[in-house]
Each structure stands twice: as structure tokens, then as C-alpha cells.
Amino acid sequence: MSSAPHALIAGAGIGGLSAALCLAQAGFSVSVFEQADALEEVGAGLQISPNASAILRQLGALERLRPSSLAPRAVKIRRARDGALIAVLPLADAESRWGAPYLLAHRADLQRALLETALTHDAITICAGAAVAGFASGRDGVAIAYKRGAIRLEATGDCLIGADGLRSFVRQRLVGSDGPQSKFSGRTAWRALVDANRLPAEMRRPESALWLGSKAHLVHYPLRGGAVVNVVAIVDEDFRGPSGDFWSSQGDAAYLEARFARWHESAKGLLAAASEWRKWPLYDSAPLARWTGGRVALLGDAAHPMLPFLAQGAAQAIEDAAALGRALAGGHEIEQGLAAYQTARRARATRVQQESRRQGTIYHLSGAAGFARDLALRALGAERLRDRYDWLYDARPRGEASAL
Ligand SMILES: Cc1cc2nc3c(=O)[nH]c(=O)nc-3n(C[C@H](O)[C@H](O)[C@H](O)COP(=O)(O)OP(=O)(O)OC[C@H]3O[C@@H](n4cnc5c(N)ncnc54)[C@H](O)[C@@H]3O)c2cc1C
């Protein structure tokens, strides 16, 4: 009897853990190598759209996430200057319309739900404190080198999945300097978690709010059963923060106060209630021509870093994982399976990358163009606005290009 094929995964983020679960379901034994020693509370809120939550449900992770997540009734789009309601995207019937719930959750809660689910699988081993530092793909398998502190170790398997994020080591080695490089987009995201008790009732409602201003926008929604409100302010600016760990760069509240001085009082009140800001430069990249090479494939941000304006980075990583599991199930030859994975995913992920960039341009229009945008959004109305998200959110099976 032949033993199960063995997958090596670099990175235990949302993409790496989802891939581990999908590959275990496809009959693989899986070793996940994560450079961090332990799961950390990094990031903040994530919007988990139905195209991703359907996959989480199928993996058994959704039920673990549900208690700490929240289903918003709508996204309310407001004008920065006076708070006027421009449009409403209804979400209350997300599950019946798109086949799975639309949820708001803390990134760490999603990562924990995936990790706990992975730990119930005998086929999955998580190696924390192990940074992948080299690999070689051959005809019969793949070998990796990884570092535990100063010690260098090796492991072998049938394939390597680079789910090691925006600054992917695996991508650098696979594509080299020939491929498109991630570039600073000229925008930074300022993120804070605000104690809900410090905010008025309208900010605590189970809905997401999107405020559109000149060269800036603001998103907020409650998290963790409504105990905190996740705030993201995105502004056009040069980034002069430290170049090291971009998750934990501190933001100066006075800068934000000045930048939003002409915004409506309730938006300013929300910004003022934050006790600490984290500042996060946003990177963008042209689509990679290929995500695979031999027995190695990229997944998630490593394959398709995207701007967050459609809130799809994690969702697309989860979709990648499902497609990877399908492509490698049933004992297909590994290199062919990885090529089939790229074929199944590249066009859709590229479209989401491009639409995210376009959305950012629309959000930050100013003057007459911003006025025209608001008029167009108003004229569209709730139903037609919602129709525009069908291609992205619909989780019901519709061929290989779909989420499921
Ligand atoms: C402001 C903002 C808001 C966002 N909002 C949303 C949203 O609402 N919805 C949504 O779906 N997405 C959102 N995203 C995007 C989302 O956070 C990312 O796209 C997603 O986390 C990518 O997952 P990943 O697993 O590919 O990478 P990551 O989450 O970055 O995980 C990569 C992992 O690999 C590890 N690693 C790195 N190098 C190595 C190595 N050499 N060896 C071993 N391990 C390694 C890292 O430690 C990390 O754990 C947002 C992003 C931003 C910036």
C-alpha cells in the first residue's frame, strides 16, 4: 500500500492553515512551517464574505469562528463632509442570496479557528518557530531547509506551498527579480480597535460603515460580539514609518486628526476615541505570470498581493486553498495538479486584484468627480448595488472558477 503524499507549507497564516486543511481532506499528510513562535494577535478586523465562509464551513472551521464573529445587516455608505447616507448595501439575506454567511471577525480569531481545526487532524503537523530558508524541487520530490534559531534543519515532501505572505521568501526564490515587485501604493491604512463603551449606539450596530472623503476613506464595524469597534482609516500619503515590521508601526493621532478635520463630527468622534493607532503601508503588485514552478506553488498574498478595498485578501487565500485541494485530490500527478490549480485560480484572483485597485481610485475621488460618484451610487439603489457583488460573493457551485 502506498503512503499518503506529503505537502510542505511555508506559513501558518489564513492561507497556509486553510491549505493544510484542504490538502488533509484531499488525502495528504501536511507539515506547516511557521516562522513565528506562537500565534499572535496581529492584524485587526476582517470582513469574511460568503465566497470564503462557505469554504470555512466545509472545512469545519466556521462553527469555531461563529461565537466570536458577527453578521452585519448592511454596509452603509456615507459622505465624509456631513455624514449624509449615500447608499446601502444590504447584507441581512447574504446566506440565502450567496449561499453562506457574511461575517465580521478579528483576524486572530479566524487564524485560531483554523489552527484549532487543524490540530484535530492527525494528518497535519504544525512546526512553529521554523522559518523556511531554502528549497529545491526535483523530479521525485521537494526538499526544504528551515531555521530554528541558529539551527538549520531539513525536510522533504512531494510539494511545497509558499503561503508566506506579502514578503514571501518562496516567491522571491521562485520568480526572482524578473517578476513584478510589490510597490508602495501611496496609501496607508491606520487601524485601531476602540472600546465600544466609548462610542455612541449608532457605531455599535451590527453593520459596517464606509465613509467616502477626498483622498481618504474610513471603514468601521463592531467585532467580538460588539465589545470593540474596528476602525480603518485609509489615506493618500507618503509613508515615512520604519521599514521593518509594518504590522506594528505606531501612528500619530494628531496627524489623523488634522487629516480628518473637515469630516463630520461623528467620524471625528470615532477617530478621537481610539487610544492607539497602528499604521500600515499598503502595497500593490502587478499580477504574477506564474504561481508555480516544478513541485512548488504560491498561495494567498504570496501569489497575489492585493489592496484591501474589496476586503478580499484573506478570502482569496481561502479560495486558493480550496482550489489547491481539488486540484491535488484523487492522486493526480503533483506538477500537473499544481498547474491545474494555477489555471483554476489565476484569472479570478487577478480580476479581484484589479477590481480592488479600481475600487480604491473610486473611493478617493475628490471635487466634481467625487460628487458624480455619490450621485451615481445614489441612483444605483440598494438592489442594483448588491447585484454588483454577485460575481465576487456567490459561493454556490458554478464550475471550476467558483469559490467552492
Ligand atoms: C488594512 C487591511 C485590511 C484588510 N481587510 C481584509 C478583509 O476585510 N477581508 C479580507 O479577506 N482580507 C483583508 N485584508 C487582507 C488579509 O489580511 C491578507 O490578504 C491575508 O491575511 C493574507 O493571508 P496569507 O495567509 O496569504 O498571508 P499572511 O496572513 O501574511 O500569513 C503569512 C504567514 O507566513 C509566515 N511566514 C512568512 N515568511 C515565512 C517563512 N520564510 N517561513 C515560515 N513562515 C513564514 C508569517 O509569519 C505569517 O504567519 C486586509 C489587509 C489590509 C492591509
Short mmCIF file of C-alpha atoms and ligand atoms in Angstrom, two decimals:
data_model
loop_
_atom_site.label_atom_id
_atom_site.label_comp_id
_atom_site.label_asym_id
_atom_site.label_seq_id
_atom_site.Cartn_x
_atom_site.Cartn_y
_atom_site.Cartn_z
CA MET A 1 0.00 0.00 0.00
CA SER A 2 1.46 3.41 -0.95
CA SER A 3 1.68 6.04 1.81
CA ALA A 4 -0.14 9.40 1.66
CA PRO A 5 1.59 12.13 -0.35
CA HIS A 6 3.26 14.72 1.86
CA ALA A 7 2.78 18.50 1.45
CA LEU A 8 5.10 21.09 3.00
CA ILE A 9 3.61 24.53 3.61
CA ALA A 10 5.58 27.71 4.39
CA GLY A 11 3.43 29.98 6.60
CA ALA A 12 0.60 29.34 9.06
CA GLY A 13 -1.43 32.46 8.24
CA ILE A 14 -5.00 32.31 6.96
CA GLY A 15 -3.87 30.91 3.60
CA GLY A 16 -1.38 28.33 4.95
CA LEU A 17 -3.76 26.90 7.54
CA SER A 18 -6.65 26.77 5.05
CA ALA A 19 -4.37 24.98 2.59
CA ALA A 20 -3.32 22.49 5.27
CA LEU A 21 -6.97 21.63 5.94
CA CYS A 22 -7.87 21.35 2.24
CA LEU A 23 -4.84 19.16 1.49
CA ALA A 24 -5.57 16.92 4.50
CA GLN A 25 -9.11 16.50 3.13
CA ALA A 26 -7.55 15.62 -0.23
CA GLY A 27 -5.61 12.75 1.39
CA PHE A 28 -2.24 14.43 2.06
CA SER A 29 -0.19 14.41 5.21
CA VAL A 30 0.84 18.03 5.79
CA SER A 31 3.68 19.79 7.63
CA VAL A 32 3.23 23.53 8.14
CA PHE A 33 6.35 25.61 8.91
CA GLU A 34 5.68 28.95 10.60
CA GLN A 35 8.46 31.39 11.41
CA ALA A 36 6.64 32.88 14.45
CA ASP A 37 6.99 31.01 17.73
CA ALA A 38 3.29 31.39 18.55
CA LEU A 39 0.09 32.69 17.10
CA GLU A 40 -0.03 36.41 17.78
CA GLU A 41 -2.86 38.94 17.95
CA VAL A 42 -1.70 40.59 14.74
CA GLY A 43 -4.00 42.44 12.41
CA ALA A 44 -7.47 43.61 13.29
CA GLY A 45 -10.89 43.13 11.75
CA LEU A 46 -11.59 41.10 8.63
CA GLN A 47 -14.73 41.01 6.55
CA ILE A 48 -15.30 37.38 5.65
CA SER A 49 -17.51 37.29 2.59
CA PRO A 50 -19.66 34.25 1.62
CA ASN A 51 -17.20 33.04 -1.02
CA ALA A 52 -14.78 32.40 1.87
CA SER A 53 -17.17 31.48 4.69
CA ALA A 54 -18.65 28.67 2.54
CA ILE A 55 -15.17 27.08 2.41
CA LEU A 56 -14.58 27.62 6.13
CA ARG A 57 -17.89 25.85 6.79
CA GLN A 58 -16.89 22.94 4.61
CA LEU A 59 -13.55 22.69 6.48
CA GLY A 60 -15.27 22.66 9.89
CA ALA A 61 -13.69 25.99 10.94
CA LEU A 62 -16.79 28.19 10.61
CA GLU A 63 -18.54 26.78 13.67
CA ARG A 64 -15.44 27.57 15.76
CA LEU A 65 -15.41 31.14 14.45
CA ARG A 66 -19.12 31.81 14.78
CA PRO A 67 -19.21 32.63 18.56
CA SER A 68 -16.64 35.43 18.18
CA SER A 69 -17.93 36.74 14.84
CA LEU A 70 -20.83 38.95 13.89
CA ALA A 71 -23.12 39.01 10.83
CA PRO A 72 -23.66 42.61 9.66
CA ARG A 73 -27.09 43.62 8.36
CA ALA A 74 -25.71 46.08 5.82
CA VAL A 75 -22.86 48.30 4.69
CA LYS A 76 -23.91 51.94 4.97
CA ILE A 77 -22.03 54.33 2.70
CA ARG A 78 -21.80 57.93 3.96
CA ARG A 79 -20.44 61.26 2.76
CA ALA A 80 -17.45 62.41 4.84
CA ARG A 81 -18.35 66.10 5.00
CA ASP A 82 -21.83 65.83 6.55
CA GLY A 83 -22.47 62.14 7.23
CA ALA A 84 -25.28 62.02 4.62
CA LEU A 85 -26.27 58.49 3.67
CA ILE A 86 -25.27 57.88 0.04
CA ALA A 87 -26.17 54.20 -0.37
CA VAL A 88 -26.87 50.97 1.49
CA LEU A 89 -25.57 47.54 0.55
CA PRO A 90 -28.00 45.10 2.21
CA LEU A 91 -26.36 42.01 3.76
CA ALA A 92 -29.11 40.61 6.02
CA ASP A 93 -30.01 37.94 3.46
CA ALA A 94 -26.40 37.18 2.47
CA GLU A 95 -26.75 33.49 3.29
CA SER A 96 -29.86 32.89 1.18
CA ARG A 97 -28.57 35.03 -1.68
CA TRP A 98 -24.95 33.86 -1.86
CA GLY A 99 -25.10 30.50 -0.11
CA ALA A 100 -23.07 31.28 3.03
CA PRO A 101 -22.92 33.99 5.74
CA TYR A 102 -21.13 37.34 5.53
CA LEU A 103 -19.19 37.74 8.77
CA LEU A 104 -17.02 40.25 10.61
CA ALA A 105 -14.24 38.76 12.73
CA HIS A 106 -10.85 39.55 14.22
CA ARG A 107 -8.04 38.13 12.08
CA ALA A 108 -6.58 36.39 15.15
CA ASP A 109 -9.96 34.69 15.84
CA LEU A 110 -10.08 33.36 12.28
CA GLN A 111 -6.49 32.17 12.49
CA ARG A 112 -7.24 30.50 15.84
CA ALA A 113 -10.37 28.78 14.45
CA LEU A 114 -8.30 27.41 11.56
CA LEU A 115 -5.46 26.36 13.85
CA GLU A 116 -7.78 24.57 16.29
CA THR A 117 -9.43 22.75 13.39
CA ALA A 118 -6.01 21.79 12.00
CA LEU A 119 -4.91 20.45 15.40
CA THR A 120 -7.82 17.95 15.34
CA HIS A 121 -6.36 16.35 12.17
CA ASP A 122 -3.77 13.62 12.71
CA ALA A 123 -2.52 14.28 9.18
CA ILE A 124 -1.45 17.88 9.97
CA THR A 125 1.71 18.84 11.89
CA ILE A 126 2.42 22.47 12.75
CA CYS A 127 6.08 23.39 13.26
CA ALA A 128 6.21 26.80 14.98
CA GLY A 129 9.42 28.84 15.17
CA ALA A 130 10.55 27.33 11.85
CA ALA A 131 11.43 29.79 9.06
CA VAL A 132 11.73 28.29 5.59
CA ALA A 133 15.12 29.40 4.26
CA GLY A 134 15.69 27.36 1.11
CA PHE A 135 14.18 24.74 -1.17
CA ALA A 136 14.98 22.53 -4.14
CA SER A 137 12.37 20.95 -6.36
CA GLY A 138 13.35 17.72 -8.10
CA ARG A 139 11.71 15.06 -10.24
CA ASP A 140 10.70 12.91 -7.30
CA GLY A 141 10.08 15.41 -4.56
CA VAL A 142 10.96 18.67 -2.90
CA ALA A 143 13.44 19.37 -0.10
CA ILE A 144 13.36 22.43 2.14
CA ALA A 145 15.79 23.97 4.61
CA TYR A 146 14.33 25.74 7.60
CA LYS A 147 15.83 27.59 10.53
CA ARG A 148 15.01 27.16 14.18
CA GLY A 149 17.04 29.96 15.72
CA ALA A 150 20.61 29.30 14.67
CA ILE A 151 19.94 25.66 13.81
CA ARG A 152 19.37 24.73 10.18
CA LEU A 153 17.22 21.66 9.53
CA GLU A 154 15.77 19.93 6.50
CA ALA A 155 12.53 18.29 5.49
CA THR A 156 11.31 16.54 2.36
CA GLY A 157 7.91 16.14 0.76
CA ASP A 158 6.02 15.84 -2.51
CA CYS A 159 5.27 19.55 -2.90
CA LEU A 160 5.95 22.93 -1.27
CA ILE A 161 3.22 25.55 -0.93
CA GLY A 162 4.52 29.09 -0.36
CA ALA A 163 1.83 30.68 1.82
CA ASP A 164 4.35 33.01 3.41
CA GLY A 165 2.60 36.31 2.82
CA LEU A 166 3.33 39.64 1.19
CA ARG A 167 7.10 39.40 1.58
CA SER A 168 7.23 35.78 0.52
CA PHE A 169 10.62 34.11 0.55
CA VAL A 170 9.26 31.32 -1.64
CA ARG A 171 8.04 33.82 -4.26
CA GLN A 172 11.41 35.59 -4.32
CA ARG A 173 13.17 32.30 -4.95
CA LEU A 174 10.60 31.03 -7.46
CA VAL A 175 10.14 34.17 -9.55
CA GLY A 176 13.37 36.02 -8.72
CA SER A 177 13.88 39.65 -9.63
CA ASP A 178 12.26 39.10 -13.09
CA GLY A 179 8.73 39.09 -11.71
CA PRO A 180 6.71 42.16 -10.67
CA GLN A 181 7.73 43.50 -7.29
CA SER A 182 5.31 44.74 -4.62
CA LYS A 183 5.31 48.54 -4.59
CA PHE A 184 4.07 51.02 -2.00
CA SER A 185 0.68 52.24 -3.31
CA GLY A 186 0.89 55.79 -1.92
CA ARG A 187 -1.76 54.92 0.67
CA THR A 188 -1.57 53.92 4.28
CA ALA A 189 -4.15 52.16 6.42
CA TRP A 190 -4.49 53.38 10.00
CA ARG A 191 -6.10 50.77 12.21
CA ALA A 192 -7.46 50.87 15.74
CA LEU A 193 -9.73 48.82 17.95
CA VAL A 194 -11.96 51.09 20.04
CA ASP A 195 -13.76 50.04 23.21
CA ALA A 196 -17.45 50.05 22.16
CA ASN A 197 -18.47 51.57 25.51
CA ARG A 198 -16.72 54.77 24.46
CA LEU A 199 -18.88 55.14 21.35
CA PRO A 200 -22.48 56.14 20.65
CA ALA A 201 -25.09 53.42 19.95
CA GLU A 202 -25.10 54.04 16.18
CA MET A 203 -21.44 52.96 15.98
CA ARG A 204 -22.19 49.71 17.81
CA ARG A 205 -24.95 48.48 15.49
CA PRO A 206 -24.28 45.20 13.66
CA GLU A 207 -23.44 46.95 10.40
CA SER A 208 -20.40 48.08 8.55
CA ALA A 209 -19.91 51.76 7.71
CA LEU A 210 -17.95 53.16 4.80
CA TRP A 211 -17.32 56.92 4.70
CA LEU A 212 -16.06 58.45 1.47
CA GLY A 213 -13.98 61.63 1.58
CA SER A 214 -11.44 63.44 -0.54
CA LYS A 215 -8.32 61.25 -0.93
CA ALA A 216 -9.34 59.25 2.13
CA HIS A 217 -11.98 56.82 3.34
CA LEU A 218 -13.00 55.35 6.65
CA VAL A 219 -14.41 51.91 7.47
CA HIS A 220 -15.75 50.79 10.85
CA TYR A 221 -17.69 47.86 12.21
CA PRO A 222 -18.19 46.11 15.55
CA LEU A 223 -16.20 42.98 16.41
CA ARG A 224 -16.13 40.30 19.08
CA GLY A 225 -19.83 40.34 19.90
CA GLY A 226 -19.86 44.13 19.78
CA ALA A 227 -17.27 44.64 22.55
CA VAL A 228 -14.95 46.59 20.26
CA VAL A 229 -15.27 48.61 17.07
CA ASN A 230 -12.72 48.01 14.33
CA VAL A 231 -11.67 51.25 12.64
CA VAL A 232 -9.65 51.55 9.43
CA ALA A 233 -8.82 54.99 8.03
CA ILE A 234 -7.15 54.89 4.63
CA VAL A 235 -5.38 58.00 3.41
CA ASP A 236 -3.28 59.00 0.42
CA GLU A 237 0.14 59.83 1.90
CA ASP A 238 3.85 59.15 1.72
CA PHE A 239 4.92 56.57 4.21
CA ARG A 240 7.83 57.53 6.42
CA GLY A 241 7.50 54.89 9.11
CA PRO A 242 10.01 52.19 9.92
CA SER A 243 10.65 49.72 7.12
CA GLY A 244 10.74 46.72 9.47
CA ASP A 245 7.64 45.16 10.97
CA PHE A 246 4.83 47.01 9.21
CA TRP A 247 2.12 45.41 11.31
CA SER A 248 3.24 47.21 14.40
CA SER A 249 4.23 50.67 13.27
CA GLN A 250 2.73 53.30 15.59
CA GLY A 251 0.59 56.07 14.09
CA ASP A 252 0.44 59.64 15.37
CA ALA A 253 -3.21 60.52 16.26
CA ALA A 254 -2.53 64.25 15.75
CA TYR A 255 -1.75 63.65 12.06
CA LEU A 256 -5.04 61.80 11.62
CA GLU A 257 -6.97 64.50 13.49
CA ALA A 258 -5.62 67.15 11.13
CA ARG A 259 -6.22 64.97 8.07
CA PHE A 260 -9.89 64.42 9.01
CA ALA A 261 -10.53 67.94 10.38
CA ARG A 262 -13.22 68.69 7.77
CA TRP A 263 -15.09 65.43 8.29
CA HIS A 264 -18.45 65.08 10.03
CA GLU A 265 -18.43 65.25 13.86
CA SER A 266 -19.40 61.62 14.39
CA ALA A 267 -16.49 60.37 12.23
CA LYS A 268 -14.10 62.69 14.10
CA GLY A 269 -15.53 61.48 17.43
CA LEU A 270 -14.80 57.88 16.43
CA LEU A 271 -11.20 58.71 15.50
CA ALA A 272 -10.71 60.63 18.74
CA ALA A 273 -11.94 57.66 20.81
CA ALA A 274 -9.06 55.44 19.65
CA SER A 275 -6.30 55.19 22.25
CA GLU A 276 -3.69 53.73 19.91
CA TRP A 277 -3.18 53.70 16.12
CA ARG A 278 -1.24 51.20 14.07
CA LYS A 279 -0.12 52.38 10.70
CA TRP A 280 0.22 50.06 7.76
CA PRO A 281 1.59 50.99 4.33
CA LEU A 282 -0.43 49.35 1.55
CA TYR A 283 1.43 47.51 -1.18
CA ASP A 284 0.27 46.65 -4.64
CA SER A 285 1.70 44.44 -7.34
CA ALA A 286 1.04 43.63 -10.97
CA PRO A 287 -0.22 40.03 -11.36
CA LEU A 288 2.46 37.34 -11.43
CA ALA A 289 2.68 35.49 -14.75
CA ARG A 290 3.07 32.16 -12.96
CA TRP A 291 2.43 30.90 -9.45
CA THR A 292 4.10 27.53 -9.80
CA GLY A 293 7.44 26.01 -10.73
CA GLY A 294 8.03 22.26 -10.59
CA ARG A 295 6.62 20.99 -7.31
CA VAL A 296 6.33 24.45 -5.75
CA ALA A 297 3.27 26.73 -5.78
CA LEU A 298 2.37 30.09 -4.25
CA LEU A 299 -0.87 30.82 -2.41
CA GLY A 300 -2.58 33.85 -0.84
CA ASP A 301 -0.70 37.16 -0.57
CA ALA A 302 2.47 35.41 -1.76
CA ALA A 303 0.75 34.75 -5.12
CA HIS A 304 -1.46 37.82 -5.48
CA PRO A 305 -0.92 40.68 -3.01
CA MET A 306 -3.91 42.99 -3.30
CA LEU A 307 -5.10 46.31 -1.98
CA PRO A 308 -7.75 45.87 0.72
CA PHE A 309 -10.54 47.92 -0.93
CA LEU A 310 -12.70 44.88 -1.71
CA ALA A 311 -11.74 43.24 1.62
CA GLN A 312 -10.69 40.09 -0.22
CA GLY A 313 -7.05 39.25 0.60
CA ALA A 314 -7.86 36.57 3.16
CA ALA A 315 -10.96 35.44 1.26
CA GLN A 316 -8.93 34.88 -1.91
CA ALA A 317 -6.27 32.97 0.06
CA ILE A 318 -9.06 30.68 1.34
CA GLU A 319 -10.39 30.25 -2.22
CA ASP A 320 -6.85 29.34 -3.35
CA ALA A 321 -6.69 26.66 -0.67
CA ALA A 322 -9.97 25.07 -1.78
CA ALA A 323 -8.85 25.05 -5.42
CA LEU A 324 -5.47 23.56 -4.45
CA GLY A 325 -7.17 20.75 -2.53
CA ARG A 326 -9.42 19.98 -5.53
CA ALA A 327 -6.55 20.07 -7.99
CA LEU A 328 -4.40 17.65 -5.98
CA ALA A 329 -7.18 15.29 -4.83
CA GLY A 330 -7.52 11.84 -6.35
CA GLY A 331 -3.82 11.09 -6.71
CA HIS A 332 -3.13 13.38 -9.68
CA GLU A 333 0.48 13.82 -10.64
CA ILE A 334 1.78 16.69 -8.48
CA GLU A 335 3.19 19.01 -11.15
CA GLN A 336 0.06 18.65 -13.28
CA GLY A 337 -2.11 19.22 -10.22
CA LEU A 338 -0.25 22.41 -9.33
CA ALA A 339 -0.56 23.66 -12.90
CA ALA A 340 -4.32 22.91 -12.77
CA TYR A 341 -4.51 24.89 -9.51
CA GLN A 342 -2.93 27.92 -11.18
CA THR A 343 -5.27 27.62 -14.16
CA ALA A 344 -8.29 27.39 -11.86
CA ARG A 345 -7.35 30.42 -9.81
CA ARG A 346 -5.20 32.94 -11.65
CA ALA A 347 -7.87 34.71 -13.72
CA ARG A 348 -10.21 35.21 -10.79
CA ALA A 349 -7.51 36.34 -8.35
CA THR A 350 -6.16 38.75 -10.98
CA ARG A 351 -9.63 40.19 -11.51
CA VAL A 352 -10.01 40.71 -7.75
CA GLN A 353 -6.57 42.40 -7.61
CA GLN A 354 -7.58 44.75 -10.43
CA GLU A 355 -11.06 45.49 -9.11
CA SER A 356 -9.60 46.23 -5.65
CA ARG A 357 -7.29 48.82 -7.18
CA ARG A 358 -10.17 50.36 -9.16
CA GLN A 359 -12.36 50.48 -6.06
CA GLY A 360 -9.61 52.41 -4.23
CA THR A 361 -9.48 55.01 -7.02
CA ILE A 362 -13.28 55.43 -6.90
CA TYR A 363 -13.31 55.71 -3.10
CA HIS A 364 -10.72 58.50 -3.09
CA LEU A 365 -12.19 60.72 -5.82
CA SER A 366 -12.45 64.37 -4.84
CA GLY A 367 -14.22 67.51 -6.09
CA ALA A 368 -16.59 67.15 -9.06
CA ALA A 369 -15.58 63.53 -9.64
CA GLY A 370 -16.44 62.63 -6.03
CA PHE A 371 -19.76 64.44 -6.35
CA ALA A 372 -20.57 62.48 -9.54
CA ARG A 373 -19.63 59.21 -7.81
CA ASP A 374 -22.04 59.94 -4.95
CA LEU A 375 -24.85 60.76 -7.40
CA ALA A 376 -24.22 57.55 -9.33
CA LEU A 377 -24.22 55.45 -6.14
CA ARG A 378 -27.50 57.04 -5.04
CA ALA A 379 -29.10 56.44 -8.41
CA LEU A 380 -27.99 52.79 -8.38
CA GLY A 381 -30.06 51.93 -5.29
CA ALA A 382 -29.61 49.03 -2.86
CA GLU A 383 -30.69 46.17 -5.13
CA ARG A 384 -28.50 47.05 -8.07
CA LEU A 385 -25.58 47.83 -5.77
CA ARG A 386 -25.91 44.35 -4.29
CA ASP A 387 -26.15 42.78 -7.77
CA ARG A 388 -22.66 44.16 -8.43
CA TYR A 389 -21.16 41.85 -5.79
CA ASP A 390 -22.71 38.62 -7.08
CA TRP A 391 -19.65 37.69 -9.16
CA LEU A 392 -17.47 38.00 -6.07
CA TYR A 393 -19.56 36.69 -3.19
CA ASP A 394 -21.61 33.91 -4.72
CA ALA A 395 -20.46 30.66 -3.14
CA ARG A 396 -22.89 28.34 -4.89
CA PRO A 397 -21.16 25.87 -7.23
CA ARG A 398 -20.88 27.19 -10.77
CA GLY A 399 -17.90 25.45 -12.29
CA GLU A 400 -14.19 25.48 -11.59
CA ALA A 401 -13.90 29.26 -11.39
CA SER A 402 -16.22 29.44 -8.38
CA ALA A 403 -15.25 29.67 -4.74
CA LEU A 404 -16.41 26.15 -3.90
C1 LIG B 1 -5.92 47.34 6.01
C2 LIG B 1 -6.20 45.94 5.58
C3 LIG B 1 -7.48 45.43 5.72
C4 LIG B 1 -7.78 44.13 5.28
N1 LIG B 1 -9.06 43.67 5.40
C5 LIG B 1 -9.38 42.48 4.88
C6 LIG B 1 -10.72 42.00 4.94
O1 LIG B 1 -11.63 42.66 5.47
N2 LIG B 1 -11.02 40.76 4.39
C7 LIG B 1 -10.05 40.00 3.80
O2 LIG B 1 -10.36 38.89 3.29
N3 LIG B 1 -8.74 40.42 3.76
C8 LIG B 1 -8.39 41.63 4.28
N4 LIG B 1 -7.09 42.04 4.25
C9 LIG B 1 -6.05 41.17 3.65
C10 LIG B 1 -5.61 39.99 4.52
O3 LIG B 1 -5.25 40.41 5.82
C11 LIG B 1 -4.45 39.26 3.86
O4 LIG B 1 -4.65 39.21 2.47
C12 LIG B 1 -4.35 37.83 4.38
O5 LIG B 1 -4.06 37.83 5.75
C13 LIG B 1 -3.27 37.05 3.61
O6 LIG B 1 -3.12 35.78 4.17
P1 LIG B 1 -1.83 34.91 3.86
O7 LIG B 1 -2.00 33.64 4.61
O8 LIG B 1 -1.59 34.85 2.40
O9 LIG B 1 -0.61 35.75 4.44
P2 LIG B 1 -0.30 36.16 5.95
O10 LIG B 1 -1.54 36.31 6.74
O11 LIG B 1 0.63 37.32 5.86
O12 LIG B 1 0.47 34.90 6.54
C14 LIG B 1 1.77 34.56 6.13
C15 LIG B 1 2.41 33.74 7.25
O13 LIG B 1 3.65 33.25 6.78
C16 LIG B 1 4.62 33.39 7.83
N5 LIG B 1 5.94 33.42 7.17
C17 LIG B 1 6.48 34.44 6.46
N6 LIG B 1 7.69 34.08 5.98
C18 LIG B 1 7.92 32.80 6.40
C19 LIG B 1 8.99 31.86 6.22
N7 LIG B 1 10.07 32.16 5.49
N8 LIG B 1 8.87 30.63 6.78
C20 LIG B 1 7.76 30.31 7.52
N9 LIG B 1 6.74 31.17 7.74
C21 LIG B 1 6.80 32.38 7.16
C22 LIG B 1 4.21 34.67 8.54
O14 LIG B 1 4.74 34.73 9.85
C23 LIG B 1 2.69 34.54 8.52
O15 LIG B 1 2.21 33.83 9.63
C24 LIG B 1 -6.75 43.32 4.70
C25 LIG B 1 -5.45 43.81 4.59
C26 LIG B 1 -5.18 45.11 4.99
C27 LIG B 1 -3.78 45.64 4.84
#
